[in-house]
PDB file of C-alpha atoms in Angstrom:
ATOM      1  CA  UNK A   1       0.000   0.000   0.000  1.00  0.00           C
ATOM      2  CA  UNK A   2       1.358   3.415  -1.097  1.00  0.00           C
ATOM      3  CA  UNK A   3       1.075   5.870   1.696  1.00  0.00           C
ATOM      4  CA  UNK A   4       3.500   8.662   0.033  1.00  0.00           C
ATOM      5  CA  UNK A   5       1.545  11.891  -0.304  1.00  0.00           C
ATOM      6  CA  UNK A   6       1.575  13.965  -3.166  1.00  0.00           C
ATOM      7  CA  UNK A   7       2.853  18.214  -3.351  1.00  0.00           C
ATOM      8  CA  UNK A   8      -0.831  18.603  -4.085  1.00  0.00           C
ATOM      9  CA  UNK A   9      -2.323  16.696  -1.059  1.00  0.00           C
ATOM     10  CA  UNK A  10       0.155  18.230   1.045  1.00  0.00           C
ATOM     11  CA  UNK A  11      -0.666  21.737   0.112  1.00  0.00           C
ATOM     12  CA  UNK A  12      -4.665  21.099   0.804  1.00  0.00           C
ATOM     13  CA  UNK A  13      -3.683  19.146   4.167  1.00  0.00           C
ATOM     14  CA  UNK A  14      -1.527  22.783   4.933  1.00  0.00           C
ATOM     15  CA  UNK A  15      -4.493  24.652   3.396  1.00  0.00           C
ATOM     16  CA  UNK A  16      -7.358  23.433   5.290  1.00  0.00           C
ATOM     17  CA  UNK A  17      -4.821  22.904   8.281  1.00  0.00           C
ATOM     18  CA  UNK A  18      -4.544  26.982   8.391  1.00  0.00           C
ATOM     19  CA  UNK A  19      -7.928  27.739   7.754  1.00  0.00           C
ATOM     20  CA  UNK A  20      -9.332  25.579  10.642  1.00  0.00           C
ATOM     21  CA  UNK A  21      -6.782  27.024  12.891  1.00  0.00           C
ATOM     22  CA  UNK A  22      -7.969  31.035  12.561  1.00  0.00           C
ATOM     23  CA  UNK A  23     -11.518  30.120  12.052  1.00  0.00           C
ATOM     24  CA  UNK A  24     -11.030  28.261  15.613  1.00  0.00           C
ATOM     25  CA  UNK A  25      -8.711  31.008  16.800  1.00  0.00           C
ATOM     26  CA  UNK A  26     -11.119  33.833  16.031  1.00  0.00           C
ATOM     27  CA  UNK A  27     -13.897  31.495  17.736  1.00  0.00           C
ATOM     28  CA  UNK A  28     -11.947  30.902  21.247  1.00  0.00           C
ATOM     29  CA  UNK A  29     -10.880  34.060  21.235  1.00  0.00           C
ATOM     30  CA  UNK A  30     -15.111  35.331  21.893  1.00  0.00           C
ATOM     31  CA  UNK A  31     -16.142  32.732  23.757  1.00  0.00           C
ATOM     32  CA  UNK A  32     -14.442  31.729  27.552  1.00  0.00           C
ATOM     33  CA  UNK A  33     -13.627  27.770  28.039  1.00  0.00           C
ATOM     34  CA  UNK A  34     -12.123  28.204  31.012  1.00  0.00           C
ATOM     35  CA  UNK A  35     -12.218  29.771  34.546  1.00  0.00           C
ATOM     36  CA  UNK A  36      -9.928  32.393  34.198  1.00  0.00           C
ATOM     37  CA  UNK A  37     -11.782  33.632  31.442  1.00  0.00           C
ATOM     38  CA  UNK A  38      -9.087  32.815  28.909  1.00  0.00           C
ATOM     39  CA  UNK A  39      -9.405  30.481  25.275  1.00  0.00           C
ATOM     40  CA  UNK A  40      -8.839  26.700  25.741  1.00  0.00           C
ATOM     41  CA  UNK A  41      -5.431  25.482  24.987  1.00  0.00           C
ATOM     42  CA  UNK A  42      -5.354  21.861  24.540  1.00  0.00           C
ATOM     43  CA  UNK A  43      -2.231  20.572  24.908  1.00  0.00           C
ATOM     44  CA  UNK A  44      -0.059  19.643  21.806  1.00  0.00           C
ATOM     45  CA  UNK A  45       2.244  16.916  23.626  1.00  0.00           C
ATOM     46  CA  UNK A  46       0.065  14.252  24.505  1.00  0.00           C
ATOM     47  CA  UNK A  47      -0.291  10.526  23.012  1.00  0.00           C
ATOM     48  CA  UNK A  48      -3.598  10.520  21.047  1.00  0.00           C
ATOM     49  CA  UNK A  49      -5.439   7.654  20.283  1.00  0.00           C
ATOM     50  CA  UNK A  50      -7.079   6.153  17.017  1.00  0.00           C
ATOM     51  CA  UNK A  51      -9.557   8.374  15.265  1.00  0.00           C
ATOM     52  CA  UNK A  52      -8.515  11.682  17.687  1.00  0.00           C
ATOM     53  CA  UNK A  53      -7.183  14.526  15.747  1.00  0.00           C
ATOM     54  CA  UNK A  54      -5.386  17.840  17.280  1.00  0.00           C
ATOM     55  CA  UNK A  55      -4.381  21.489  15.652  1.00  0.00           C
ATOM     56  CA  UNK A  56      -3.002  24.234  17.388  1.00  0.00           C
ATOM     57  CA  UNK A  57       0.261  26.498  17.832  1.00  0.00           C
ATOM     58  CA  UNK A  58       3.045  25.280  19.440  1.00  0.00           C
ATOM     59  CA  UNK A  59       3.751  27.572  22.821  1.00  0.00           C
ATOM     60  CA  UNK A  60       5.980  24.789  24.537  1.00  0.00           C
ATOM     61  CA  UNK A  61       9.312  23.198  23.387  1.00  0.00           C
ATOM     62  CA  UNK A  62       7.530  19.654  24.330  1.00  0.00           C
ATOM     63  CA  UNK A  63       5.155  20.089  21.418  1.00  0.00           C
ATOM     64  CA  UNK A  64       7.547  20.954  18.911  1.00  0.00           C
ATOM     65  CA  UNK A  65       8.195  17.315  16.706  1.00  0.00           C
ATOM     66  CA  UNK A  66      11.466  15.212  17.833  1.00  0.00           C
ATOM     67  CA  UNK A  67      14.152  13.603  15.357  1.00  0.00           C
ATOM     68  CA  UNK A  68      17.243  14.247  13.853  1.00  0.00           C
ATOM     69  CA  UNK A  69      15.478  15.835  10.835  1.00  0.00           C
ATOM     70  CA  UNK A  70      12.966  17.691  13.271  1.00  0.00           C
ATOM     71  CA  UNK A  71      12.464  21.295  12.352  1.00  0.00           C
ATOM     72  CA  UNK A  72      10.227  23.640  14.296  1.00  0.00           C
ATOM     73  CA  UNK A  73       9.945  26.783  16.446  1.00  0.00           C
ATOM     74  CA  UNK A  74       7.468  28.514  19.374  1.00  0.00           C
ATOM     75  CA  UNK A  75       4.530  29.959  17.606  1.00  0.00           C
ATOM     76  CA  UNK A  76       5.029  27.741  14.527  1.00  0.00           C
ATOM     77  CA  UNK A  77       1.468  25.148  13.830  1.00  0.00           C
ATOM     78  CA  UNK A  78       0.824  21.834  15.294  1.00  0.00           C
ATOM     79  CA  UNK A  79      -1.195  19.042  13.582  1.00  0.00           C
ATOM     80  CA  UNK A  80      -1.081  15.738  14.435  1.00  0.00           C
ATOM     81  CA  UNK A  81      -2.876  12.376  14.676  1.00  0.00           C
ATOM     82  CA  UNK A  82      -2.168   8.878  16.102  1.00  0.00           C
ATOM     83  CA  UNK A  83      -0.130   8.151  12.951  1.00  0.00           C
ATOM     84  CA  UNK A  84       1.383  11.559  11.497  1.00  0.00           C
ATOM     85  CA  UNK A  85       2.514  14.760  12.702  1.00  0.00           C
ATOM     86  CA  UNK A  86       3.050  17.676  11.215  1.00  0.00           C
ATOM     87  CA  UNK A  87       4.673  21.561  11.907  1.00  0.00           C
ATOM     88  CA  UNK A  88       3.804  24.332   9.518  1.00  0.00           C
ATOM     89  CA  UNK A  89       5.898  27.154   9.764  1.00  0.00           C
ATOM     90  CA  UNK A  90       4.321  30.551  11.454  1.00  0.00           C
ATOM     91  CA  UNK A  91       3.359  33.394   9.223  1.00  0.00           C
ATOM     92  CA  UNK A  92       5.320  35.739  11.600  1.00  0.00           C
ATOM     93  CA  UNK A  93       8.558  33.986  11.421  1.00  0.00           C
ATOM     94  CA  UNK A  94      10.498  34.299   7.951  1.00  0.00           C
ATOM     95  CA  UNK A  95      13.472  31.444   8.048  1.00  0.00           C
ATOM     96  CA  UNK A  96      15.123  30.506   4.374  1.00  0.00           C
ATOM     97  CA  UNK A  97      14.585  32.490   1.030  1.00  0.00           C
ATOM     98  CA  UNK A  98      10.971  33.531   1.085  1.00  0.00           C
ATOM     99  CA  UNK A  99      10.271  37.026   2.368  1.00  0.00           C
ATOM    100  CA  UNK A 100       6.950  35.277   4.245  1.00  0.00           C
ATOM    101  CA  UNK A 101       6.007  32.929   6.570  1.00  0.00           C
ATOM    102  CA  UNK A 102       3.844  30.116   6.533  1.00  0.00           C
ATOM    103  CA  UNK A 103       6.060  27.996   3.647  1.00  0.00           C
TER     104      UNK A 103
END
């Protein structure tokens, strides 16, 4: 079974990824999930089981993806599942060629 992904599945996955993550940003932000009054922060670090799914931005280095090959910094996006993770760079943070984030 091929499980190789394609440039054009990978940008959707990114698309939809980012999309999901202001439209629940902007949400949280309006509405209070917790006592203090502040958005809920799930955290990014933990285990997850079959069919669970998580998205968010990385604010600890324990959420950040581990490896030789691992790239990833604070305030760069989390998405992950019981089988693949992935880090998508943050629009604020220019590393490499491009003039903008989020490559």
């Amino acid at each position: 079974m091929d499980t190789s992904f394609s440039k054009r599945d990978l940008f959707l996955f990114a698309t939809i990824f980012l999309l999901t993550t202001f439209v629940c940003s902007a949400c949280s932000s309006t509405q209070s999930s917790q006592k203090d009054g502040g958005p809920l922060h799930l955290p990014l670090d933990v285990v997850l089981t079959s069919g669970q799914v998580r998205s968010g931005v990385v604010e600890k280095e324990s959420e950040l993806l581990h490896g030789p090959e691992a790239q990833g910094w604070l305030g760069d996006f989390k998405m992950y599942n019981d089988r693949a993770a992935f880090i998508i760079q943050g629009l604020d943070d220019v590393r490499g060629w491009g003039p903008y984030g989020g490559s």
